[in-house]
Coordinates of C-alpha atoms in Angstrom, one line a residue:
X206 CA 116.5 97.9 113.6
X207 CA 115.1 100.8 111.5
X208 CA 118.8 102.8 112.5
X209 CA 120.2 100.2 111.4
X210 CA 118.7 99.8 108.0
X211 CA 118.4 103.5 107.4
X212 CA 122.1 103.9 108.1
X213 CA 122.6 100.3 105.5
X214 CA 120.3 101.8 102.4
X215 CA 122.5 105.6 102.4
X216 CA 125.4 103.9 102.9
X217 CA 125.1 101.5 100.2
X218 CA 122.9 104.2 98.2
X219 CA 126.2 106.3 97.6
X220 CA 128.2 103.6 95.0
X221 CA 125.5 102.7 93.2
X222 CA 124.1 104.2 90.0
X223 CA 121.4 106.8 90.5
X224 CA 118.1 106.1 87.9
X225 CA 115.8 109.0 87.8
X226 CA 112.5 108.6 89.3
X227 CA 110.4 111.3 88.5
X228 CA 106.8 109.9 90.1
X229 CA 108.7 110.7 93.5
X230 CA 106.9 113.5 95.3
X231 CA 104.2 114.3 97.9
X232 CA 103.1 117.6 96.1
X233 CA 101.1 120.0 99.0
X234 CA 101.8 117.3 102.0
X235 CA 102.8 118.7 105.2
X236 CA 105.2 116.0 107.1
X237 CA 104.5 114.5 110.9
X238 CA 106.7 115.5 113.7
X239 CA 109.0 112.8 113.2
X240 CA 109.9 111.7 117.3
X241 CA 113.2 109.1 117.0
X242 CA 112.8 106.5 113.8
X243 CA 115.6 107.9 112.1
X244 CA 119.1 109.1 113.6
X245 CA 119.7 113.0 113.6
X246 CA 123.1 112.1 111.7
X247 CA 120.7 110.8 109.0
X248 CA 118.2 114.0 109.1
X249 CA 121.1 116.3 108.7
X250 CA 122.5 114.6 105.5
X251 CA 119.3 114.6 103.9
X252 CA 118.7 118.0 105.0
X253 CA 121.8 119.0 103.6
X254 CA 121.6 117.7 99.8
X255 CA 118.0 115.5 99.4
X256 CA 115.5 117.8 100.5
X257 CA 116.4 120.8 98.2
X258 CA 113.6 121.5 95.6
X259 CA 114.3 119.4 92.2
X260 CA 112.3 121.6 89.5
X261 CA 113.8 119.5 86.9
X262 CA 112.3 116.0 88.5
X263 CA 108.3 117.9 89.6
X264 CA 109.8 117.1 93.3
X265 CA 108.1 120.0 95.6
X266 CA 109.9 118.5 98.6
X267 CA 111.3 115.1 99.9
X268 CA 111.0 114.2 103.4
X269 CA 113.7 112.0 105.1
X270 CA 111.0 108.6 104.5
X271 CA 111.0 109.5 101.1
X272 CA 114.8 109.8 100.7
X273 CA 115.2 106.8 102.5
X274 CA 112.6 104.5 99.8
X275 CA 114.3 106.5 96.6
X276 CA 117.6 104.9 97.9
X277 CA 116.7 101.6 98.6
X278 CA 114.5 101.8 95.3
X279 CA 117.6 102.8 93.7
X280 CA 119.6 100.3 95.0
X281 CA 117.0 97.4 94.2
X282 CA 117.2 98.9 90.4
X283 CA 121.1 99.0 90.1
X284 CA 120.6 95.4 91.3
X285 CA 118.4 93.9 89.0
X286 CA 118.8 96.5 86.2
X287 CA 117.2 93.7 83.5
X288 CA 114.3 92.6 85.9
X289 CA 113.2 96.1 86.3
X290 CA 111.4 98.3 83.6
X291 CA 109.8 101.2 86.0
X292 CA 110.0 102.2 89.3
X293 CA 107.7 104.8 91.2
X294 CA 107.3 106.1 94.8
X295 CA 104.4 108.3 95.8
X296 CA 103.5 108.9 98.9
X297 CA 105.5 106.0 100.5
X298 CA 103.8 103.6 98.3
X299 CA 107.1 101.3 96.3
X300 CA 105.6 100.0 93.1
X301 CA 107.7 98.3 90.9
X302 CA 107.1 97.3 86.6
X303 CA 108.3 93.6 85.6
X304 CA 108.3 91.8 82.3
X305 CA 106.4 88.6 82.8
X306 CA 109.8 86.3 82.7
X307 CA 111.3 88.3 85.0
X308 CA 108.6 88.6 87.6
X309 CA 109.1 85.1 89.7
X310 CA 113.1 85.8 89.7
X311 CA 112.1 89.5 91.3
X312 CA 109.7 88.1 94.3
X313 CA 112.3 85.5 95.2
X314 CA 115.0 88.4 95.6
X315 CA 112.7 90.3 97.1
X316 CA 111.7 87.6 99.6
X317 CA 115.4 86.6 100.1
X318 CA 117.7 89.4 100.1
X319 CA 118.9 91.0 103.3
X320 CA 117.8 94.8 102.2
X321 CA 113.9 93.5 101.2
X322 CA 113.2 90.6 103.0
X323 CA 109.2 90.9 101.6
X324 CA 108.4 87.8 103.6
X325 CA 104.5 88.4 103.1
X326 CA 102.0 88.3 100.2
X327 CA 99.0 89.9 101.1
X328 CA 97.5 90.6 97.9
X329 CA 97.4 89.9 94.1
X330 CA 95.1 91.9 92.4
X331 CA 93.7 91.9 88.6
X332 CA 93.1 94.6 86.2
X333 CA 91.3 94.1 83.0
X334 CA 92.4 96.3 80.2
X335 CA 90.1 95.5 77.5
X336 CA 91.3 96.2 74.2
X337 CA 94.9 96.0 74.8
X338 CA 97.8 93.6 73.8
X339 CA 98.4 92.9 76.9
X340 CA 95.1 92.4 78.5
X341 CA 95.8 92.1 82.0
X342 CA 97.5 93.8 84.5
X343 CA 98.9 91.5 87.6
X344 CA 99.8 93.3 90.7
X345 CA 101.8 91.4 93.4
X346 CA 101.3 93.2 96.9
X347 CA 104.2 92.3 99.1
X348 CA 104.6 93.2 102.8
X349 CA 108.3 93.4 105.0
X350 CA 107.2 92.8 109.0
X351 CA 110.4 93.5 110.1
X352 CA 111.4 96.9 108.1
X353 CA 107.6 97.9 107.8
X354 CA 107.4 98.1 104.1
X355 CA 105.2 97.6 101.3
X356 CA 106.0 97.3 97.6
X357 CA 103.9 96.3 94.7
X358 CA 105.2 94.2 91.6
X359 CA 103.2 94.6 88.7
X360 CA 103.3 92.7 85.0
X361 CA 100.9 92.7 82.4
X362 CA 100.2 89.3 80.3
X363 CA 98.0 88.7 77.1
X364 CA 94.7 86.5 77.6
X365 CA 96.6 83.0 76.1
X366 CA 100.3 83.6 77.9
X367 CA 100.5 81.2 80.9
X368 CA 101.5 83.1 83.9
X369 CA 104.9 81.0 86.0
X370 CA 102.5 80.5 89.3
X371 CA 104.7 81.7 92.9
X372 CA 103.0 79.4 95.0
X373 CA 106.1 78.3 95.5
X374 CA 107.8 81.1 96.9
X375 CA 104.6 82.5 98.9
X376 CA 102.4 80.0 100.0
X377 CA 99.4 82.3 100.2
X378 CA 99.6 82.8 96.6
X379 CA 97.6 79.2 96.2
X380 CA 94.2 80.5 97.0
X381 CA 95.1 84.1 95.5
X382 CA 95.7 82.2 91.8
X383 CA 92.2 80.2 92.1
X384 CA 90.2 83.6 92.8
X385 CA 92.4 85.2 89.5
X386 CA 92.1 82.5 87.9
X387 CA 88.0 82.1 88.4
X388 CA 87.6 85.3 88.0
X389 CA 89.4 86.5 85.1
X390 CA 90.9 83.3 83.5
X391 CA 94.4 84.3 83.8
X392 CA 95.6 80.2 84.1
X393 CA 98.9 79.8 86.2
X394 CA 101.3 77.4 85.6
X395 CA 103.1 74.8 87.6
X396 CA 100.4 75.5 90.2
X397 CA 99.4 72.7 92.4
X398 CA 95.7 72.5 92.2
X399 CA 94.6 75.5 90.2
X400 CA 90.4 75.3 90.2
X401 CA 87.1 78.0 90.4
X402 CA 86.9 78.6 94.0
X403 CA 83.6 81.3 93.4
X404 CA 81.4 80.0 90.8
X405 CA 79.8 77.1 90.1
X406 CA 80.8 73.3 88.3
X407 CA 80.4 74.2 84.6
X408 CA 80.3 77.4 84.5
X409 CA 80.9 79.6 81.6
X410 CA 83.1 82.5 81.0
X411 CA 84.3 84.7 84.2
X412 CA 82.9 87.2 85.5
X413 CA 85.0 89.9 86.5
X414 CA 86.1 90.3 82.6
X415 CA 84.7 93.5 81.1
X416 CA 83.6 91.4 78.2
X417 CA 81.2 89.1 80.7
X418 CA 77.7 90.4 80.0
X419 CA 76.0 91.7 83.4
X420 CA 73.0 89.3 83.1
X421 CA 75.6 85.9 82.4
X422 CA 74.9 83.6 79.9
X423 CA 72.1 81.0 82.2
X424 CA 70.0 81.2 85.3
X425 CA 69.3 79.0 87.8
X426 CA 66.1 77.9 89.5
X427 CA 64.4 74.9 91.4
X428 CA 61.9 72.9 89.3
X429 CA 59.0 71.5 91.6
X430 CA 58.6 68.5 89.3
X431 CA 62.1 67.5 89.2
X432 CA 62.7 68.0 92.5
X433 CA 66.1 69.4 91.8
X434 CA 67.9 72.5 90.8
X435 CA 68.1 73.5 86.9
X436 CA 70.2 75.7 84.6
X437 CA 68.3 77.4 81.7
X438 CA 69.4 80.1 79.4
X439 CA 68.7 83.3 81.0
X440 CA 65.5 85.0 79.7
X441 CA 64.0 88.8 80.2
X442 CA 61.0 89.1 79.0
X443 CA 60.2 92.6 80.3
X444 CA 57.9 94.1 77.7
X445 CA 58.2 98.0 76.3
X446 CA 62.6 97.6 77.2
X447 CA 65.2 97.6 74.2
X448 CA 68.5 96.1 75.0
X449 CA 71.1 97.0 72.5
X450 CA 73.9 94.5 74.3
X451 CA 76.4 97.1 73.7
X452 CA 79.3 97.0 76.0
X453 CA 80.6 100.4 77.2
X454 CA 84.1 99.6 77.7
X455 CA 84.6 99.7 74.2
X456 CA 85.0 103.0 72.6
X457 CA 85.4 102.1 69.5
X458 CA 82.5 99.9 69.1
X459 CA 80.8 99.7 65.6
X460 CA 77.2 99.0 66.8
X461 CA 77.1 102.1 69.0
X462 CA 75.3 104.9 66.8
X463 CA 77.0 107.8 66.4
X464 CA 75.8 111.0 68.3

């Protein structure tokens, strides 16, 4: 099966337009013995025209795996030239850049066409980039059993924007929205149940947000003579302690003093 695909993705790699992809590279990486996943027919072609130094690109040397992603990558941009902003392989790692309106159309061609076939999610993962437009970084893991591949789709979305939810396309998606959602508040649309899976009824804010203050906002106890768990404001009363309630991620914050 992986002849087969190799021989597909340089075959199909030769008529379609080329993008440069300069994060391509494995800088100071010394390649395994590869035994038989790829033909010798495909070693010599590479060995003939890919695996020349490219001073102009920072590419110290390609190895045949590496030719063989830049092609498919390639392909998958000539394909979808609107869908795709960025593309990067390093170190065998696919990761691809979406707008947000694009980014459901991309992981149902990725899931359906012959040359991906990314029938897997295994991950969607959150980063908070406090301070920026576009707050939030969304990064889609995918996972191809059959061609052993990974890719990652990423998108970045502002705290209000609604984000279109994929549980439609991957059914483990459902439970991977609640946890970003509870988490960081990013709300998913069109998603069948969408709820805090983490923290408790009522609570406030979420924590994994660089903005959420360490200590949270209550604290909870059980109270003898109610018989029953309560919710206070949270309280330090540690004597001879100053807490300034500055928060570090900010660089430019006003209430830091100047050094």
């Amino acid at each position: 099966v992986r002849d087969c695909f190799a021989n597909t993705m340089l075959s199909s790699a030769k008529s379609v337009r080329k993008f440069p992809i300069a994060t391509i590279y494995r800088k100071g990486i010394t390649p395994e013995p590869i035994s038989s996943p790829i033909s010798s027919s495909i070693l010599q072609q590479s060995t003939s025209s890919e695996l020349k130094e490219e001073e102009e690109l920072g590419v110290d040397k390609l190895f045949p795996c590496d030719v063989l992603q830049a092609h498919w990558v390639s392909e998958i941009m000539a394909m979808c030239p609107k869908w795709i902003s960025s593309a990067s392989l390093v170190s065998m790692q696919i990761q691809i850049d979406c707008p947000l309106e694009y980014t459901k159309p991309m992981l149902l061609f990725l899931r359906n066409h012959q040359h991906s076939f990314f029938q897997q999610m295994d991950m969607l993962a959150v980063a908070d980039h406090i301070g920026e437009p576009l707050r939030f970084e969304l990064s889609y893991g995918l996972r191809n059993v059959m061609y052993w591949n990974n890719i990652r789709v990423n998108t970045f979305v502002d705290e209000l924007t609604h984000v279109p939810s994929v549980s439609d396309i991957y059914g483990s998606a459902e439970p991977l929205e609640n946890k970003a959602f509870d988490m960081y508040g990013v709300f998913f649309k069109d998603h069948p149940d969408l709820r805090r899976v983490y923290t408790d009824y009522g609570f406030q804010g979420h924590p994994m947000r660089k903005d959420f203050p360490v200590t949270g906002y209550t604290e909870m106890r059980y109270d003898d003579s109610l018989r029953r768990i309560v919710y206070e404001p949270v309280e330090m009363a540690q004597e001879l302690r100053k807490f300034d309630f500055l928060n570090p991620w900010y660089s430019d914050d006003p209430r830091k003093e100047s050094p």
